XYZ file of C-alpha atoms in Angstrom:
730
model
C -41.897 25.681 137.654
C -44.168 27.111 135.110
C -46.629 25.049 136.578
C -45.708 24.480 140.412
C -44.196 27.250 142.822
C -42.687 24.675 144.650
C -40.348 22.115 143.206
C -38.387 20.532 145.149
C -34.865 17.008 142.763
C -35.140 14.567 144.659
C -32.610 11.465 144.212
C -29.318 9.765 145.612
C -26.447 11.645 146.857
C -24.306 11.951 144.539
C -26.833 11.801 141.260
C -26.759 15.985 139.951
C -29.255 17.697 141.766
C -27.411 20.626 142.513
C -26.518 21.479 139.091
C -29.764 20.622 137.917
C -31.318 23.164 140.289
C -28.385 25.817 139.134
C -29.020 25.283 135.157
C -32.982 25.335 135.838
C -32.665 28.748 137.914
C -30.336 30.125 135.372
C -33.949 28.890 132.596
C -35.544 30.065 134.573
C -34.417 33.601 135.149
C -37.285 35.147 132.531
C -39.657 34.747 135.298
C -37.871 36.101 138.611
C -36.977 39.646 137.531
C -36.121 40.520 140.480
C -33.887 38.169 141.722
C -32.572 34.098 141.417
C -31.169 33.857 144.723
C -29.156 30.714 145.311
C -29.208 28.601 149.031
C -26.365 26.517 150.618
C -27.670 25.017 153.250
C -25.252 21.553 153.368
C -22.790 24.055 156.523
C -26.550 24.908 157.908
C -26.700 22.894 161.461
C -29.440 23.441 163.451
C -32.744 23.621 162.129
C -33.032 27.468 163.395
C -29.948 28.075 160.751
C -32.684 28.263 158.168
C -34.031 31.541 157.944
C -30.712 33.274 158.523
C -29.031 30.948 155.868
C -31.547 32.082 153.610
C -31.157 35.434 154.768
C -27.569 35.829 154.374
C -28.156 35.092 150.121
C -30.407 38.122 150.281
C -27.778 40.517 151.430
C -30.034 40.764 154.225
C -27.934 42.918 157.457
C -29.286 40.602 160.479
C -30.060 42.410 163.593
C -32.419 40.077 165.152
C -34.525 43.369 165.969
C -37.111 41.360 164.609
C -37.341 36.993 163.195
C -35.560 35.748 160.521
C -39.431 35.109 159.000
C -40.490 38.626 159.247
C -38.057 40.225 157.193
C -38.434 37.791 155.129
C -41.333 37.509 154.710
C -41.487 41.122 153.740
C -38.671 41.721 151.270
C -39.663 38.918 149.563
C -44.188 40.344 149.695
C -43.625 42.236 146.411
C -40.861 40.263 143.721
C -41.514 37.641 141.273
C -38.244 35.700 142.607
C -36.882 32.329 142.544
C -35.114 31.230 145.650
C -32.727 28.226 145.006
C -32.412 25.806 148.532
C -29.727 23.595 147.637
C -29.622 20.418 150.183
C -32.239 20.586 152.761
C -32.033 16.815 153.179
C -31.073 17.115 157.405
C -33.937 19.772 158.322
C -36.534 18.802 155.706
C -39.087 20.184 158.285
C -37.059 23.589 158.825
C -37.387 24.062 154.750
C -40.055 22.877 154.856
C -42.418 25.502 157.505
C -40.163 28.150 155.604
C -41.046 27.563 151.949
C -43.694 26.752 153.485
C -44.527 30.639 154.688
C -43.078 32.155 152.737
C -44.551 30.747 149.487
C -47.717 31.671 151.785
C -46.979 35.393 151.984
C -45.008 36.343 149.002
C -47.180 35.826 145.730
C -44.575 36.052 143.243
C -41.567 33.591 144.898
C -41.005 30.143 143.239
C -38.992 27.500 145.436
C -37.292 25.176 144.248
C -35.599 22.470 146.395
C -32.606 20.553 146.115
C -33.156 17.303 149.024
C -32.941 12.689 149.666
C -36.303 13.780 150.970
C -39.057 15.905 149.664
C -40.673 18.546 151.934
C -44.040 17.589 152.225
C -45.655 20.478 152.146
C -49.128 20.655 149.898
C -48.943 22.200 146.312
C -44.985 20.707 146.379
C -44.242 19.487 143.300
C -41.909 16.426 143.105
C -39.235 15.563 140.320
C -37.438 12.689 141.431
C -34.009 13.061 138.842
C -32.821 9.924 137.508
C -29.689 8.920 137.376
C -27.665 8.956 133.401
C -28.654 6.207 130.825
C -25.835 4.185 129.616
C -25.592 6.820 126.871
C -24.853 9.838 129.285
C -22.368 7.762 131.467
C -20.611 6.111 129.366
C -20.348 10.249 127.735
C -19.928 11.791 131.293
C -17.200 9.495 131.689
C -15.090 10.172 128.458
C -15.380 13.795 129.787
C -14.134 13.963 133.115
C -11.322 10.662 131.828
C -10.130 13.844 129.781
C -10.070 15.938 132.187
C -7.597 13.977 133.982
C -5.280 13.395 131.137
C -6.651 9.929 131.303
C -8.259 8.789 127.695
C -6.025 7.554 126.644
C -7.086 4.873 128.613
C -10.287 5.665 127.217
C -9.860 4.584 123.993
C -8.153 1.371 124.752
C -11.152 0.464 126.372
C -14.580 -1.417 124.292
C -17.539 0.161 124.577
C -19.413 -3.048 126.451
C -16.160 -2.201 129.225
C -17.149 1.858 129.623
C -20.881 -0.128 129.906
C -19.907 -2.249 132.566
C -18.124 0.285 134.817
C -21.110 3.078 134.265
C -23.476 0.053 134.957
C -21.706 -0.519 138.764
C -21.535 2.953 139.468
C -25.620 3.561 138.711
C -25.177 6.197 136.429
C -24.460 8.518 139.302
C -22.395 10.577 137.686
C -20.325 11.957 140.704
C -19.247 8.029 141.546
C -18.333 8.802 137.780
C -16.799 10.994 138.354
C -14.514 9.868 140.970
C -14.480 6.254 139.178
C -12.722 8.651 136.077
C -10.331 10.123 138.611
C -8.912 7.186 139.598
C -8.177 6.286 135.534
C -5.062 8.235 135.659
C -3.688 5.103 137.373
C -5.561 1.604 137.042
C -7.638 1.007 133.284
C -10.802 0.515 132.579
C -11.509 -3.239 133.279
C -8.939 -2.800 137.135
C -11.300 -0.021 138.482
C -14.132 -2.064 137.142
C -13.527 -5.247 139.202
C -11.532 -2.848 142.114
C -15.295 -1.563 142.912
C -16.851 -4.789 142.242
C -14.688 -6.628 144.671
C -16.131 -3.614 147.196
C -19.142 -3.639 145.766
C -19.203 -8.172 146.996
C -17.730 -7.301 150.689
C -20.826 -4.334 151.275
C -23.850 -6.787 149.410
C -22.487 -11.247 148.763
C -25.938 -11.510 147.778
C -25.003 -9.170 144.046
C -24.441 -5.325 143.308
C -27.805 -5.714 142.267
C -29.681 -5.323 145.404
C -27.088 -1.654 146.934
C -29.471 1.155 146.774
C -28.167 4.764 145.201
C -26.676 6.496 148.456
C -24.831 3.095 149.114
C -23.085 2.406 145.527
C -22.541 6.411 145.831
C -20.451 5.124 149.768
C -18.874 2.862 147.607
C -17.229 4.178 145.115
C -16.031 7.744 148.095
C -14.892 4.655 149.990
C -13.286 2.919 146.730
C -11.642 6.338 145.593
C -10.497 6.280 149.476
C -8.590 3.197 148.697
C -7.356 4.549 146.216
C -5.130 7.504 147.847
C -1.626 7.311 149.856
C -2.600 6.967 153.134
C -1.002 10.624 153.059
C -3.955 11.828 150.690
C -5.809 10.203 153.090
C -4.467 11.674 156.198
C -5.948 14.825 154.421
C -9.160 14.221 153.511
C -9.843 13.342 157.213
C -9.659 16.417 158.500
C -10.331 18.935 155.374
C -13.648 17.598 157.615
C -13.180 19.679 159.876
C -14.430 23.131 157.764
C -17.537 23.773 157.411
C -18.813 26.131 154.297
C -15.124 25.502 152.145
C -11.364 26.404 153.853
C -8.298 28.219 152.274
C -5.249 27.435 151.388
C -3.883 28.658 154.645
C -6.687 27.501 156.517
C -5.609 23.830 155.094
C -2.143 24.440 156.350
C -3.048 25.721 159.486
C -5.328 23.059 160.569
C -4.029 19.966 158.894
C -0.769 20.120 158.920
C 1.159 18.639 161.210
C 1.671 14.185 162.790
C 3.172 14.035 159.738
C 1.644 16.325 157.862
C 3.935 19.139 157.258
C 2.394 23.351 154.794
C 4.385 21.877 152.225
C 2.916 19.028 152.035
C -1.228 20.042 152.302
C 0.218 21.766 149.070
C 1.128 19.402 147.879
C -1.558 16.594 149.054
C -4.374 19.303 148.191
C -3.699 19.966 144.544
C -3.951 15.844 143.804
C -6.972 15.147 145.868
C -8.548 18.442 144.332
C -7.796 16.071 140.873
C -8.851 12.924 142.211
C -12.065 15.090 142.388
C -12.089 14.838 146.813
C -11.937 18.568 146.689
C -13.099 20.954 144.582
C -12.211 24.493 143.676
C -14.998 26.859 144.945
C -17.094 29.503 141.699
C -19.142 30.874 144.112
C -17.522 33.075 146.487
C -18.514 34.812 150.092
C -18.452 38.377 150.274
C -16.141 39.966 148.276
C -14.092 38.292 144.487
C -10.224 39.982 145.433
C -10.499 37.596 148.114
C -8.094 34.333 147.838
C -9.290 31.177 146.161
C -11.278 28.556 147.953
C -11.970 25.128 148.109
C -14.400 22.566 149.609
C -15.334 18.900 148.742
C -19.104 17.847 148.714
C -21.627 17.037 151.529
C -21.292 13.245 150.716
C -16.229 13.236 150.553
C -16.326 15.222 153.750
C -19.070 12.888 155.673
C -16.884 9.932 154.659
C -13.779 11.617 156.063
C -15.356 13.161 159.514
C -15.957 8.949 159.844
C -12.828 8.622 159.526
C -11.394 11.958 161.370
C -12.966 9.377 164.338
C -12.303 7.018 163.483
C -9.098 7.484 163.832
C -8.887 9.932 166.763
C -8.648 13.197 165.798
C -11.590 14.462 165.796
C -10.667 16.782 168.821
C -7.044 17.397 167.690
C -8.345 19.047 164.902
C -11.654 20.881 165.762
C -9.190 22.344 168.595
C -6.660 23.280 165.461
C -10.364 24.949 163.376
C -11.120 26.355 166.775
C -6.945 28.176 166.824
C -7.303 28.964 163.475
C -10.503 31.314 163.489
C -9.003 32.750 166.391
C -5.904 34.191 165.356
C -7.935 35.963 162.283
C -10.687 37.108 164.716
C -7.574 39.130 166.465
C -5.733 39.901 163.574
C -8.787 42.021 162.460
C -9.442 43.315 165.551
C -5.702 43.879 165.727
C -5.336 45.288 161.967
C -8.700 46.899 162.425
C -8.586 50.750 162.256
C -6.424 50.527 159.050
C -6.929 50.069 155.254
C -7.660 46.003 155.802
C -11.315 46.742 156.949
C -12.390 45.834 153.839
C -10.805 42.737 153.639
C -11.172 41.892 157.296
C -14.762 42.020 157.182
C -14.613 39.556 153.409
C -12.646 37.245 154.785
C -15.125 36.888 158.277
C -17.643 36.802 155.990
C -16.252 33.854 154.222
C -15.510 32.662 156.478
C -19.557 33.089 158.856
C -20.278 29.013 158.582
C -16.356 27.999 160.314
C -16.928 30.614 162.306
C -20.948 29.236 164.073
C -18.240 25.668 163.831
C -16.252 26.501 165.953
C -18.079 28.573 168.189
C -20.028 24.919 168.667
C -17.105 22.424 169.310
C -15.913 21.206 172.825
C -18.697 22.365 175.027
C -18.913 21.429 177.967
C -14.173 21.360 178.578
C -13.583 24.188 180.386
C -10.531 25.150 177.283
C -12.732 24.913 174.829
C -15.341 26.738 176.161
C -13.205 30.391 176.853
C -11.168 30.180 173.505
C -14.986 29.366 172.170
C -15.850 33.311 174.229
C -12.355 35.178 173.634
C -13.454 34.086 169.600
C -17.226 35.627 170.595
C -16.001 38.516 171.717
C -12.846 39.057 169.177
C -15.655 38.821 166.793
C -17.339 42.424 167.649
C -16.574 43.551 163.929
C -18.021 40.996 161.831
C -20.954 41.258 164.568
C -22.005 44.939 163.840
C -20.011 45.643 160.815
C -20.995 42.648 158.315
C -24.729 42.565 159.449
C -23.952 39.386 161.749
C -25.836 41.380 164.616
C -28.933 39.043 165.845
C -26.274 35.817 165.404
C -23.870 38.139 167.524
C -26.498 38.575 170.539
C -26.939 34.741 170.812
C -23.687 33.683 170.578
C -22.682 36.059 173.638
C -25.951 35.397 176.128
C -25.526 32.006 175.569
C -21.141 31.906 175.603
C -21.699 34.756 178.811
C -23.797 31.734 180.168
C -21.514 29.230 180.639
C -18.311 30.183 180.863
C -19.088 31.902 183.904
C -15.316 32.061 185.460
C -13.205 36.125 185.862
C -11.664 35.946 183.395
C -10.021 37.929 180.863
C -11.144 36.455 177.878
C -14.444 37.236 180.272
C -13.996 40.601 181.025
C -13.437 41.467 176.660
C -16.877 39.132 176.372
C -18.662 41.583 178.128
C -17.917 44.260 176.237
C -19.298 43.550 173.047
C -22.169 41.782 174.395
C -22.601 45.747 175.578
C -21.596 46.401 171.651
C -23.819 44.233 169.842
C -26.762 45.646 172.890
C -26.001 49.481 172.469
C -26.759 47.486 168.015
C -29.753 46.818 169.126
C -30.891 50.096 170.947
C -31.288 47.312 173.601
C -29.794 49.761 176.144
C -30.615 48.715 178.955
C -29.021 45.902 177.999
C -25.484 47.347 177.334
C -25.757 49.022 180.339
C -26.086 45.520 182.412
C -22.740 43.893 180.437
C -20.935 47.041 180.598
C -21.456 46.204 184.502
C -20.428 43.352 184.924
C -17.134 44.596 182.672
C -16.238 47.359 184.237
C -16.096 45.363 187.960
C -14.616 41.833 186.296
C -12.112 44.664 184.457
C -10.824 46.136 188.148
C -11.008 43.326 189.357
C -8.593 41.879 186.818
C -7.033 44.961 186.361
C -6.455 45.068 182.894
C -7.048 48.808 182.477
C -7.597 48.827 177.963
C -10.950 47.220 179.414
C -12.252 50.536 181.612
C -11.507 52.780 179.262
C -13.079 50.695 176.435
C -16.409 50.944 178.745
C -15.720 54.272 179.467
C -15.850 55.067 175.808
C -18.650 52.799 175.176
C -20.934 54.627 177.990
C -20.868 58.026 176.055
C -22.558 56.487 173.019
C -24.740 55.165 175.523
C -25.600 58.133 176.413
C -25.912 60.474 173.653
C -28.104 57.542 172.050
C -30.301 58.451 175.293
C -29.115 62.604 174.262
C -27.006 63.537 176.892
C -24.091 64.369 175.051
C -22.794 66.725 178.615
C -22.441 63.127 180.012
C -20.989 61.955 176.611
C -18.036 64.263 176.227
C -16.468 63.201 179.017
C -16.241 59.506 178.607
C -14.554 59.891 175.246
C -12.199 61.698 176.445
C -11.262 59.931 178.816
C -11.682 56.661 176.984
C -9.498 58.403 173.929
C -6.702 59.826 176.370
C -6.283 56.282 177.810
C -6.119 53.870 174.609
C -4.003 56.764 173.044
C -1.580 55.345 175.587
C -1.343 51.644 175.262
C -3.006 51.159 171.902
C -1.969 54.000 169.485
C -3.735 57.447 167.959
C -5.470 54.951 165.462
C -7.783 53.044 168.342
C -9.103 56.610 168.994
C -11.206 56.638 166.052
C -14.008 54.865 168.188
C -14.649 57.906 169.829
C -13.444 60.588 168.195
C -15.836 60.871 165.972
C -18.678 60.208 168.465
C -16.147 63.139 170.633
C -17.338 65.453 167.476
C -20.674 65.063 167.598
C -21.444 64.969 171.082
C -19.915 68.819 170.529
C -21.849 68.953 167.977
C -25.217 68.596 169.069
C -23.753 70.983 173.180
C -23.400 74.030 170.139
C -19.172 73.563 171.657
C -17.448 75.462 168.024
C -14.638 72.981 169.078
C -16.717 70.431 167.513
C -15.755 70.633 163.914
C -12.131 70.583 164.430
C -12.273 67.552 166.335
C -14.280 66.311 162.902
C -11.791 66.985 160.816
C -9.299 65.302 163.378
C -10.486 62.882 162.933
C -10.747 62.643 159.340
C -7.318 63.652 159.003
C -6.360 60.584 161.263
C -8.824 57.711 159.840
C -6.856 58.726 156.254
C -3.554 58.479 157.925
C -3.749 55.818 158.855
C -5.753 54.220 156.186
C -9.007 53.779 157.696
C -12.456 53.988 155.773
C -15.527 53.319 158.211
C -14.303 55.469 160.673
C -13.887 58.649 157.586
C -17.375 57.583 156.919
C -19.206 59.010 160.048
C -16.246 62.015 160.196
C -17.241 63.486 157.153
C -20.798 62.256 158.172
C -20.495 64.415 160.789
C -19.021 67.362 158.715
C -22.343 67.456 156.749
C -25.046 67.694 159.672
C -22.958 70.528 160.819
C -22.858 72.089 157.042
C -26.827 71.279 157.200
C -26.901 73.193 160.119
C -24.539 76.044 159.362
C -27.238 75.870 155.721
C -24.455 75.068 153.246
C -27.304 72.313 151.492
C -24.735 72.411 148.960
C -21.620 71.077 151.374
C -24.197 69.335 153.015
C -25.013 66.905 150.274
C -20.973 66.807 148.831
C -20.410 65.128 152.494
C -23.009 62.683 152.344
C -21.949 60.894 149.199
C -19.297 61.442 149.918
C -19.702 59.173 153.294
C -22.324 57.008 150.971
C -19.330 55.836 148.060
C -17.307 54.627 151.541
C -20.924 53.067 153.685
C -20.895 51.480 149.915
C -18.655 48.791 150.777
C -20.136 48.268 154.469
C -23.435 46.406 155.929
C -23.414 49.836 158.102
C -27.613 49.648 157.447
C -28.338 52.635 160.808
C -25.250 54.485 158.745
C -26.617 54.794 155.403
C -30.414 55.361 157.305
C -28.445 58.148 158.888
C -26.257 59.016 155.713
C -29.173 58.637 153.688
C -31.765 61.063 156.076
C -29.970 64.190 155.913
C -29.200 63.897 152.015
C -32.680 64.081 151.793
C -32.825 67.273 153.869
C -29.998 68.921 152.138
C -31.535 67.101 148.144
C -34.548 68.863 148.983
C -33.386 72.430 150.645
C -31.399 72.960 147.041
C -34.840 72.314 145.164
C -35.209 68.364 143.183
C -38.239 68.004 145.983
C -39.098 64.881 144.156
C -35.586 63.522 144.927
C -36.233 63.636 148.993
C -39.066 62.200 148.657
C -37.782 58.698 147.156
C -34.781 59.395 149.393
C -37.205 59.428 152.406
C -38.907 56.469 150.952
C -36.121 54.841 150.736
C -35.920 55.234 154.967
C -38.776 52.856 155.259
C -37.884 49.530 155.288
C -34.410 50.392 156.453
C -36.913 52.292 160.168
C -38.391 48.362 160.011
C -35.755 47.002 159.844
C -33.575 49.174 162.786
C -36.621 49.819 164.571
C -38.011 52.647 166.251
C -37.081 55.330 167.349
C -38.720 58.539 169.367
C -36.408 60.541 166.540
C -34.007 62.845 168.702
C -32.880 66.399 166.807
C -33.553 64.626 163.568
C -36.839 65.040 163.764
C -38.271 68.239 163.504
C -35.298 69.119 160.110
C -37.078 65.807 159.519
C -40.995 67.287 159.405
C -39.539 70.524 157.604
C -38.625 68.915 154.809
C -41.651 66.139 154.999
C -43.594 69.290 154.895
C -41.596 71.244 152.061
C -41.450 68.381 150.027
C -45.631 67.855 150.227
C -45.536 71.980 149.212
C -43.560 71.429 146.525
C -45.266 67.746 144.725
C -49.112 67.735 146.266
C -49.697 64.962 147.725
C -50.295 62.339 144.811
C -46.544 62.947 144.191
C -45.348 62.882 147.310
C -46.435 59.428 148.000
C -45.650 58.950 144.966
C -42.562 59.239 145.370
C -42.283 57.379 148.065
C -43.412 54.346 147.472
C -40.259 54.898 143.992
C -38.783 55.179 147.551
C -39.517 51.617 149.026
C -38.310 49.828 146.483
C -34.789 50.775 147.181
C -35.236 48.195 149.510
C -31.826 46.913 151.213
C -28.837 49.258 152.377
C -26.501 48.743 148.842
C -29.747 49.331 146.335
C -31.074 52.940 148.819
C -27.233 53.663 147.924
C -26.832 52.840 144.484
C -30.144 55.116 144.042
C -28.291 58.269 146.628
C -25.478 57.858 144.732
C -27.212 57.149 140.257
C -26.158 53.832 140.184
C -30.083 52.794 140.738
C -30.479 52.617 137.512
C -28.223 51.845 135.066
C -29.731 49.781 132.413
C -28.775 46.749 132.084
C -26.271 47.734 128.181
C -24.460 49.248 130.763
C -23.452 45.991 132.537
C -22.738 44.292 128.809
C -20.748 47.693 127.822
C -17.668 47.157 130.828
C -18.424 43.573 129.541
C -14.698 42.805 127.330
C -15.266 40.748 124.631
C -13.242 37.731 126.324
C -15.072 38.394 129.653
C -18.950 38.423 127.540
C -17.993 34.654 125.884
C -17.784 33.923 129.887
C -20.563 35.032 130.289
C -22.018 32.767 128.114
C -20.630 29.456 129.290
C -21.951 30.563 132.818
C -25.637 31.575 131.355
C -25.081 27.515 129.885
C -24.198 26.253 133.737
C -20.727 25.182 132.345
C -18.424 25.153 134.988
C -15.027 26.469 135.380
C -13.721 23.294 134.892
C -15.890 22.739 131.721
C -15.721 26.437 130.265
C -10.965 25.877 130.526
C -11.608 22.901 128.285
C -14.035 23.921 125.611
C -11.969 27.981 125.429
C -8.567 25.593 125.479
C -7.494 28.133 128.501
C -6.646 27.357 131.793
C -8.364 27.662 134.288
C -6.948 30.176 136.002
C -7.246 32.097 133.504
C -11.136 31.434 133.406
C -11.474 31.716 136.956
C -10.717 35.581 136.127
C -12.865 35.864 133.548
C -15.363 34.944 136.181
C -13.870 37.337 138.774
C -14.002 40.218 136.760
C -18.092 39.871 135.657
C -19.028 38.828 138.930
C -17.098 42.109 139.583
C -18.376 44.224 136.744
C -21.757 43.525 137.508
C -21.907 43.984 141.339
C -22.659 40.149 141.813
C -21.751 37.143 144.050
C -21.969 34.197 142.616
C -22.558 32.166 138.676
C -26.513 32.250 138.749
C -26.488 35.995 138.935
C -24.677 36.293 135.561
C -26.625 33.471 133.432
C -29.642 35.001 134.970
C -29.028 38.602 133.623
C -27.720 37.476 130.791
C -30.105 35.693 129.797
C -32.380 38.850 130.277
C -30.207 41.010 128.483
C -29.071 38.449 125.631
C -29.024 40.787 122.915
C -26.941 43.737 124.410
C -24.831 40.880 125.959
C -23.714 39.457 122.968
C -22.910 42.762 122.033
C -21.948 44.801 124.439
C -23.974 47.846 123.617
């Protein structure tokens, strides 16, 4: 990796490519000071989804305005960074194309890929990951046997028998782990004999002609046979999930037809003990969610084959779709309350499952209606979780596939209008609203009609027509207050205050305060941030720069927990004006510089009411600093090139030295971080330090939260870069 910018680890499934890649990434962190990102591709089914998976791993919102590959290039162009593309074999062409494009345009970027096939591009350095040597395989078997409480079986076996078993498994680590799980009930000789029986059935000419991949499949099949009938049933049913699952999801989707919800809990625990299911160590989204489980792709694929064989595929796909529809509906119903951050974190963690649910059952009328309903119910996920482009593509396709005049279509049309408006495509939003209004009138649905009126008010604001927006907002609020209650009016209430402010209406401040009070009364946060912004903008217009900057900072404190680049951009803009007015012209210039990357993502605007004060702010900065210092400060601001980084700078958290993070960790947490940096799993840390897996998991979660990271690879990179301070906590 020091000599080549593209390295591909190839080898059979289960040989340890991912584990080696993670360790190499941690060791290479010092050569990638601007970031190491792990991109799991196992759950990605479409070649078009590869770039999106990379963008999601980097935390880049998908607004759908620019091609994802262009956004990745712009983001990585000046970075010394490392991308780890894991499990490329089913998407080789797409991975190769993206890797070549990024490496050509980003001179400081390196790519480490894992695959069963080489990417076959110029400059690729291929390293074949070999099976373990006999001694290494025996050591791993002994270690894993101890983990499952079968060390007595190992002590009873002589070295020749252990070597024979490992040889039959071709030294594949995953196959050895599965065999170790079998040692809980069988001795080494019995495990070996049963495996050889299976090898003989597959290859009567002798097991030596088996490839590594067939060896793994044989080991998986043997483990499957070793399971009870109920364990096999759950294994099959779990294959319906993509990208992992929670216990609640497993209980809801997999129970029934002979398995109760209580059975699922016990059976899942048994499958974890047998290494069929893993407790996920990489959380997607927030750190305080429920534990997640996952299956390695080889295990999942085997279970899926069995699920199809037993005729349960459609049944489980339907349950899976219904579960995530219920999850999306829950988020919509409870949005205007205290759980917004948790709702978005849960949906973000389930993004792969959501996409899978939207794909399955196409062409079946009932499934198409459910898929359309799901896409409509995911409006907050699309628009507040950074997946606007994905939402637009899904809704457009599903609306074309399900043209029947149903309530689900009416709701989907309204959500499609919202998504189009978020992209600045106001004409398409108008068309969707026209059809939604006509269909809602035909269906006698006053709630959809009220939402249409409110959305038309938003479009009027976007077009600079606040006088048209006010009555539309007032009508929507009156109807929704009656049908859904006061919290539902928050969507329009802060926009009404903004429209009144543009019109010079003296009621604007009271309306914004009403929105703020309503949000606070119900524990709602995102609209509270918008109401604070309106009050801050009003303070700026009144000449109170000090109050304006305080209110904008308060808004950013909330927005930092959401994927809202438009909200961050408009807040940074007004904050920069107030900062300049208070005399800190260089900081104001840096804030305006941070707006540059956001403006590229959000697309061109005509400036609107911001154009004149923005120009005045720029002029004041240039006069105070001079042209050269102004350009230098703006260039510094451009380095804060994501909403999260820009907000961190604005709130004075973007320049915290690494030692501050170390000081926040307890001695036990620093010990755990050191183990993570050595590439140890939670289970290995637990065995090494003599602590329970749950305790270790809790410490890892705390370290991630305190350092602001989302995965253990980032901990390893941070530890490597800051080891002296990290080790001492100084």
